[in-house]
């Protein structure tokens, strides 16, 4: 999988993945988990890793070695909520839903529009 640019990155080797002990055939496709389950795993992992509130899943995409999940998180809560700072994180998961890496792609104010969305 090609490296993606981001402002923050954390890597975990095999975190959250099942230990197969070399038994069984190697997995060769992202079809082992349905996309909806992968989205839920991404939300849960980002909440656990950052301690922040997840807003939504913005991307679930099969990748060569697993899944790429985009999650929008509330970085800084304000009153009124239109002043909230949100961040978009990308998470790389293996085929079993184990965390490979995550990175913050960008931060922005709520309601600022999707100006940078097409430049991904």
mmCIF file of C-alpha atoms in Angstrom:
data_model
loop_
_atom_site.group_PDB
_atom_site.id
_atom_site.type_symbol
_atom_site.label_atom_id
_atom_site.label_comp_id
_atom_site.label_asym_id
_atom_site.label_seq_id
_atom_site.Cartn_x
_atom_site.Cartn_y
_atom_site.Cartn_z
ATOM 1 C CA UNK A 1 0.000 0.000 0.000
ATOM 2 C CA UNK A 2 1.493 3.405 -0.895
ATOM 3 C CA UNK A 3 2.272 5.733 1.986
ATOM 4 C CA UNK A 4 -0.223 8.543 2.517
ATOM 5 C CA UNK A 5 0.716 11.968 3.776
ATOM 6 C CA UNK A 6 -0.605 13.179 7.111
ATOM 7 C CA UNK A 7 0.300 15.310 10.073
ATOM 8 C CA UNK A 8 0.333 12.609 12.730
ATOM 9 C CA UNK A 9 0.997 8.907 12.503
ATOM 10 C CA UNK A 10 1.006 6.015 14.937
ATOM 11 C CA UNK A 11 1.956 2.447 14.076
ATOM 12 C CA UNK A 12 1.127 -0.761 15.871
ATOM 13 C CA UNK A 13 2.394 -4.107 14.748
ATOM 14 C CA UNK A 14 -0.456 -6.565 14.867
ATOM 15 C CA UNK A 15 -2.385 -4.693 17.540
ATOM 16 C CA UNK A 16 -5.867 -6.076 17.833
ATOM 17 C CA UNK A 17 -5.375 -8.861 15.328
ATOM 18 C CA UNK A 18 -5.986 -12.486 16.081
ATOM 19 C CA UNK A 19 -2.995 -14.784 16.485
ATOM 20 C CA UNK A 20 -3.430 -17.576 13.987
ATOM 21 C CA UNK A 21 -0.240 -19.357 15.006
ATOM 22 C CA UNK A 22 0.462 -20.049 11.348
ATOM 23 C CA UNK A 23 -2.605 -22.282 11.067
ATOM 24 C CA UNK A 24 -4.953 -22.062 8.123
ATOM 25 C CA UNK A 25 -4.491 -20.492 4.712
ATOM 26 C CA UNK A 26 -3.219 -16.908 4.443
ATOM 27 C CA UNK A 27 -5.894 -14.288 3.879
ATOM 28 C CA UNK A 28 -5.737 -12.719 0.464
ATOM 29 C CA UNK A 29 -8.675 -10.310 0.205
ATOM 30 C CA UNK A 30 -10.433 -7.555 2.143
ATOM 31 C CA UNK A 31 -13.684 -9.501 1.922
ATOM 32 C CA UNK A 32 -13.085 -11.237 5.288
ATOM 33 C CA UNK A 33 -15.050 -8.527 7.117
ATOM 34 C CA UNK A 34 -18.071 -6.691 5.701
ATOM 35 C CA UNK A 35 -17.609 -2.954 5.161
ATOM 36 C CA UNK A 36 -20.180 -2.076 7.857
ATOM 37 C CA UNK A 37 -18.232 -4.086 10.455
ATOM 38 C CA UNK A 38 -14.977 -2.427 9.381
ATOM 39 C CA UNK A 39 -16.597 1.013 9.821
ATOM 40 C CA UNK A 40 -17.605 0.080 13.377
ATOM 41 C CA UNK A 41 -14.097 -1.149 14.168
ATOM 42 C CA UNK A 42 -12.654 2.128 12.853
ATOM 43 C CA UNK A 43 -14.997 4.221 15.017
ATOM 44 C CA UNK A 44 -14.207 2.187 18.130
ATOM 45 C CA UNK A 45 -10.445 2.245 17.586
ATOM 46 C CA UNK A 46 -10.288 6.008 17.000
ATOM 47 C CA UNK A 47 -12.345 6.676 20.137
ATOM 48 C CA UNK A 48 -10.034 4.419 22.171
ATOM 49 C CA UNK A 49 -6.815 5.790 20.668
ATOM 50 C CA UNK A 50 -7.599 9.496 20.891
ATOM 51 C CA UNK A 51 -10.048 9.651 23.804
ATOM 52 C CA UNK A 52 -12.150 11.971 21.643
ATOM 53 C CA UNK A 53 -15.699 11.686 20.344
ATOM 54 C CA UNK A 54 -16.175 10.151 16.888
ATOM 55 C CA UNK A 55 -18.469 12.163 14.625
ATOM 56 C CA UNK A 56 -18.833 9.908 11.572
ATOM 57 C CA UNK A 57 -17.206 7.434 9.207
ATOM 58 C CA UNK A 58 -16.315 9.179 5.966
ATOM 59 C CA UNK A 59 -14.536 6.373 4.105
ATOM 60 C CA UNK A 60 -14.449 2.576 4.042
ATOM 61 C CA UNK A 61 -12.286 1.293 1.219
ATOM 62 C CA UNK A 62 -10.720 -2.098 0.592
ATOM 63 C CA UNK A 63 -6.951 -1.857 0.288
ATOM 64 C CA UNK A 64 -4.350 -4.298 -0.955
ATOM 65 C CA UNK A 65 -3.567 -5.619 2.530
ATOM 66 C CA UNK A 66 -6.813 -4.845 4.369
ATOM 67 C CA UNK A 67 -8.967 -1.744 4.768
ATOM 68 C CA UNK A 68 -8.632 2.036 4.785
ATOM 69 C CA UNK A 69 -11.180 3.792 7.038
ATOM 70 C CA UNK A 70 -11.747 7.545 7.365
ATOM 71 C CA UNK A 71 -13.204 8.801 10.639
ATOM 72 C CA UNK A 72 -14.203 12.369 11.495
ATOM 73 C CA UNK A 73 -13.473 13.207 15.158
ATOM 74 C CA UNK A 74 -14.377 16.178 17.361
ATOM 75 C CA UNK A 75 -10.981 17.617 18.343
ATOM 76 C CA UNK A 76 -12.264 20.614 20.323
ATOM 77 C CA UNK A 77 -15.866 21.070 21.460
ATOM 78 C CA UNK A 78 -17.207 24.683 21.569
ATOM 79 C CA UNK A 79 -20.473 26.451 22.350
ATOM 80 C CA UNK A 80 -22.105 27.003 19.909
ATOM 81 C CA UNK A 81 -21.188 23.775 18.129
ATOM 82 C CA UNK A 82 -20.489 25.693 14.913
ATOM 83 C CA UNK A 83 -17.162 26.621 16.570
ATOM 84 C CA UNK A 84 -16.105 22.967 17.024
ATOM 85 C CA UNK A 85 -12.789 21.876 15.569
ATOM 86 C CA UNK A 86 -13.050 18.569 13.708
ATOM 87 C CA UNK A 87 -10.317 16.329 12.342
ATOM 88 C CA UNK A 88 -10.265 13.664 9.678
ATOM 89 C CA UNK A 89 -8.240 10.544 10.513
ATOM 90 C CA UNK A 90 -7.337 7.673 8.214
ATOM 91 C CA UNK A 91 -6.914 4.236 9.750
ATOM 92 C CA UNK A 92 -5.252 1.272 8.086
ATOM 93 C CA UNK A 93 -6.614 -2.086 9.243
ATOM 94 C CA UNK A 94 -5.501 -5.576 8.336
ATOM 95 C CA UNK A 95 -7.988 -8.036 6.861
ATOM 96 C CA UNK A 96 -9.034 -9.233 10.325
ATOM 97 C CA UNK A 97 -9.720 -5.668 11.525
ATOM 98 C CA UNK A 98 -6.450 -5.258 13.439
ATOM 99 C CA UNK A 99 -4.870 -1.806 13.595
ATOM 100 C CA UNK A 100 -1.852 -1.259 11.358
ATOM 101 C CA UNK A 101 -1.610 2.541 11.530
ATOM 102 C CA UNK A 102 -3.543 5.768 11.826
ATOM 103 C CA UNK A 103 -2.859 9.376 10.925
ATOM 104 C CA UNK A 104 -4.613 12.712 11.194
ATOM 105 C CA UNK A 105 -5.097 13.963 7.650
ATOM 106 C CA UNK A 106 -6.500 17.426 8.379
ATOM 107 C CA UNK A 107 -8.209 19.682 10.928
ATOM 108 C CA UNK A 108 -10.970 22.183 10.204
ATOM 109 C CA UNK A 109 -13.840 24.127 11.735
ATOM 110 C CA UNK A 110 -17.281 22.538 11.614
ATOM 111 C CA UNK A 111 -19.266 23.817 8.627
ATOM 112 C CA UNK A 112 -16.183 25.048 6.766
ATOM 113 C CA UNK A 113 -17.110 22.995 3.702
ATOM 114 C CA UNK A 114 -15.231 20.287 1.848
ATOM 115 C CA UNK A 115 -12.737 22.503 0.022
ATOM 116 C CA UNK A 116 -9.825 20.068 0.455
ATOM 117 C CA UNK A 117 -11.890 16.904 0.004
ATOM 118 C CA UNK A 118 -11.210 16.608 -3.741
ATOM 119 C CA UNK A 119 -7.444 17.054 -3.304
ATOM 120 C CA UNK A 120 -6.983 13.730 -1.499
#
